[in-house]
Amino acid sequence: MLRLIRGGYVPAALAAAESGNRAGAHAVLAAAVLGVTPGTVVSHRSAALIHGLDLLGSRTSGSVDVTRPPGGTSSRTGRPGVGLHVATLPDGHVTVRRGLPITSVARTVVDLARTSSFLAGVVVADSALRTKQTSKAELLKVSATCARWPGIQIARRVV
């Protein structure tokens, strides 16, 4: 076993197999994070990387974004290297990719459009639509589900 973060381990063979692939390497790191952050799903920039979506700007790959539903007794703050978001995860907003629970492409686009700049939202939305990983109808449906969330007005403009 290979330790990637404090308390987060993955099989060394898996880490070696995915090391040459940016999305795979990030998925391995996310797997270690999910192992120490129960009840969470990969989200935001991390989900976009694993889905293979284009992103504006760069960020160190040593950080993983996750979302957990509200409630429970765990802290609202993440561990070092973990961006923890607290939000509802309705049916259809979570899928499995590379064996990990991850926000759907449409939810990922809306989350990034809500929490990033307008231009960054357009870049990720364009990538998702161009590669036919989601549709405008799916983006509108997710936007409607998240109607009262912070930043949703920007996300609607992006869509």
Short mmCIF file of C-alpha atoms in Angstrom, two decimals:
data_model
loop_
_atom_site.label_atom_id
_atom_site.label_comp_id
_atom_site.label_asym_id
_atom_site.label_seq_id
_atom_site.Cartn_x
_atom_site.Cartn_y
_atom_site.Cartn_z
CA MET A 1 0.00 0.00 0.00
CA LEU A 2 1.14 3.51 -0.83
CA ARG A 3 0.36 6.44 1.48
CA LEU A 4 -0.79 9.48 -0.52
CA ILE A 5 -2.20 11.62 2.27
CA ARG A 6 -2.37 11.29 6.04
CA GLY A 7 -4.49 8.19 6.61
CA GLY A 8 -5.17 7.72 2.86
CA TYR A 9 -3.66 4.71 1.13
CA VAL A 10 -4.03 3.07 -2.28
CA PRO A 11 -2.48 -0.05 -3.75
CA ALA A 12 0.99 0.79 -5.11
CA ALA A 13 0.24 -1.09 -8.34
CA LEU A 14 -2.81 1.12 -8.98
CA ALA A 15 -0.82 4.30 -8.39
CA ALA A 16 1.93 3.10 -10.75
CA ALA A 17 -0.55 2.06 -13.46
CA GLU A 18 -2.24 5.48 -13.48
CA SER A 19 0.85 7.66 -13.03
CA GLY A 20 1.21 8.54 -16.73
CA ASN A 21 -2.39 9.70 -17.10
CA ARG A 22 -3.45 13.04 -15.55
CA ALA A 23 -7.07 11.98 -14.98
CA GLY A 24 -6.02 8.57 -13.67
CA ALA A 25 -3.40 10.00 -11.33
CA HIS A 26 -5.96 12.44 -9.93
CA ALA A 27 -8.48 9.60 -9.53
CA VAL A 28 -5.91 7.66 -7.48
CA LEU A 29 -5.38 10.67 -5.21
CA ALA A 30 -9.16 11.11 -4.95
CA ALA A 31 -9.53 7.44 -3.96
CA ALA A 32 -7.13 8.02 -1.07
CA VAL A 33 -9.09 11.11 0.01
CA LEU A 34 -12.45 9.31 -0.16
CA GLY A 35 -10.98 6.58 2.03
CA VAL A 36 -10.49 9.08 4.87
CA THR A 37 -13.49 11.33 4.17
CA PRO A 38 -16.51 8.99 4.34
CA GLY A 39 -19.83 9.94 2.77
CA THR A 40 -18.28 12.24 0.19
CA VAL A 41 -18.13 12.26 -3.59
CA VAL A 42 -15.49 13.72 -5.90
CA SER A 43 -16.66 17.10 -7.20
CA HIS A 44 -15.78 20.48 -8.73
CA ARG A 45 -12.32 20.70 -10.38
CA SER A 46 -11.42 17.16 -9.35
CA ALA A 47 -14.55 15.78 -11.01
CA ALA A 48 -13.83 17.83 -14.13
CA LEU A 49 -10.30 16.40 -14.33
CA ILE A 50 -11.56 12.83 -13.95
CA HIS A 51 -14.32 13.40 -16.53
CA GLY A 52 -11.63 14.74 -18.89
CA LEU A 53 -13.12 18.23 -19.16
CA ASP A 54 -11.07 21.28 -20.12
CA LEU A 55 -10.44 23.78 -17.33
CA LEU A 56 -9.32 27.39 -17.39
CA GLY A 57 -6.11 28.00 -15.48
CA SER A 58 -4.10 25.54 -13.53
CA ARG A 59 -4.04 24.35 -9.99
CA THR A 60 -1.73 21.95 -8.26
CA SER A 61 -2.92 18.40 -8.69
CA GLY A 62 -2.21 17.67 -5.01
CA SER A 63 -5.62 18.97 -3.94
CA VAL A 64 -8.90 17.08 -4.26
CA ASP A 65 -12.40 18.62 -4.18
CA VAL A 66 -15.16 16.59 -2.55
CA THR A 67 -18.79 17.26 -1.65
CA ARG A 68 -20.76 15.76 1.19
CA PRO A 69 -24.44 16.18 1.99
CA PRO A 70 -25.43 18.57 4.79
CA GLY A 71 -26.05 17.20 8.27
CA GLY A 72 -24.07 14.63 10.13
CA THR A 73 -21.50 15.23 12.78
CA SER A 74 -18.35 15.64 10.73
CA SER A 75 -16.57 18.94 10.40
CA ARG A 76 -17.38 21.50 7.69
CA THR A 77 -13.67 21.95 7.08
CA GLY A 78 -11.55 19.65 5.00
CA ARG A 79 -8.21 18.07 5.68
CA PRO A 80 -5.04 19.54 4.20
CA GLY A 81 -5.18 19.03 0.43
CA VAL A 82 -8.95 18.52 0.46
CA GLY A 83 -11.48 21.14 -0.67
CA LEU A 84 -14.63 20.17 1.21
CA HIS A 85 -17.99 21.41 -0.08
CA VAL A 86 -21.29 20.80 1.70
CA ALA A 87 -24.30 20.54 -0.61
CA THR A 88 -27.28 18.38 -1.40
CA LEU A 89 -26.59 15.52 -3.82
CA PRO A 90 -29.96 14.67 -5.45
CA ASP A 91 -30.51 11.48 -7.42
CA GLY A 92 -28.94 11.79 -10.84
CA HIS A 93 -26.26 14.21 -9.66
CA VAL A 94 -23.84 11.41 -8.71
CA THR A 95 -22.36 8.77 -10.96
CA VAL A 96 -19.40 6.38 -10.82
CA ARG A 97 -16.23 7.00 -12.81
CA ARG A 98 -13.01 4.99 -12.46
CA GLY A 99 -14.71 3.19 -9.58
CA LEU A 100 -15.29 6.41 -7.60
CA PRO A 101 -18.50 8.20 -6.66
CA ILE A 102 -18.32 11.48 -8.56
CA THR A 103 -20.68 14.28 -9.49
CA SER A 104 -22.25 13.88 -12.92
CA VAL A 105 -20.87 15.93 -15.79
CA ALA A 106 -23.87 18.28 -15.71
CA ARG A 107 -23.59 18.79 -11.93
CA THR A 108 -19.82 19.30 -12.25
CA VAL A 109 -20.33 22.01 -14.88
CA VAL A 110 -22.97 23.80 -12.80
CA ASP A 111 -20.86 23.57 -9.63
CA LEU A 112 -17.84 25.06 -11.39
CA ALA A 113 -19.96 27.74 -13.07
CA ARG A 114 -21.39 28.67 -9.65
CA THR A 115 -18.04 28.82 -7.87
CA SER A 116 -15.64 30.06 -10.57
CA SER A 117 -15.49 33.01 -12.90
CA PHE A 118 -17.95 33.31 -15.78
CA LEU A 119 -15.14 32.58 -18.27
CA ALA A 120 -14.02 29.46 -16.37
CA GLY A 121 -17.63 28.26 -16.36
CA VAL A 122 -17.93 28.79 -20.10
CA VAL A 123 -14.71 26.83 -20.73
CA VAL A 124 -15.87 23.78 -18.78
CA ALA A 125 -19.42 23.95 -20.17
CA ASP A 126 -18.13 24.21 -23.73
CA SER A 127 -15.86 21.23 -23.17
CA ALA A 128 -18.70 19.10 -21.77
CA LEU A 129 -21.07 20.03 -24.60
CA ARG A 130 -18.45 19.71 -27.36
CA THR A 131 -17.50 16.20 -26.21
CA LYS A 132 -21.21 15.32 -25.86
CA GLN A 133 -20.81 14.31 -22.21
CA THR A 134 -23.89 16.36 -21.32
CA SER A 135 -26.60 18.38 -23.01
CA LYS A 136 -28.04 21.85 -22.53
CA ALA A 137 -31.24 20.20 -21.25
CA GLU A 138 -29.28 18.33 -18.55
CA LEU A 139 -27.48 21.54 -17.55
CA LEU A 140 -30.81 23.38 -17.30
CA LYS A 141 -32.28 20.57 -15.20
CA VAL A 142 -29.38 20.66 -12.73
CA SER A 143 -29.55 24.47 -12.61
CA ALA A 144 -33.25 24.23 -11.75
CA THR A 145 -32.54 21.72 -8.97
CA CYS A 146 -29.93 24.10 -7.50
CA ALA A 147 -32.17 27.16 -7.94
CA ARG A 148 -31.45 28.82 -4.59
CA TRP A 149 -27.75 28.03 -4.27
CA PRO A 150 -25.05 30.69 -4.14
CA GLY A 151 -23.73 31.60 -7.59
CA ILE A 152 -26.61 30.03 -9.52
CA GLN A 153 -27.25 33.25 -11.47
CA ILE A 154 -23.76 33.03 -12.98
CA ALA A 155 -24.28 29.33 -13.71
CA ARG A 156 -27.54 30.13 -15.54
CA ARG A 157 -25.74 32.72 -17.67
CA VAL A 158 -23.06 30.15 -18.48
CA VAL A 159 -25.68 27.61 -19.57
#
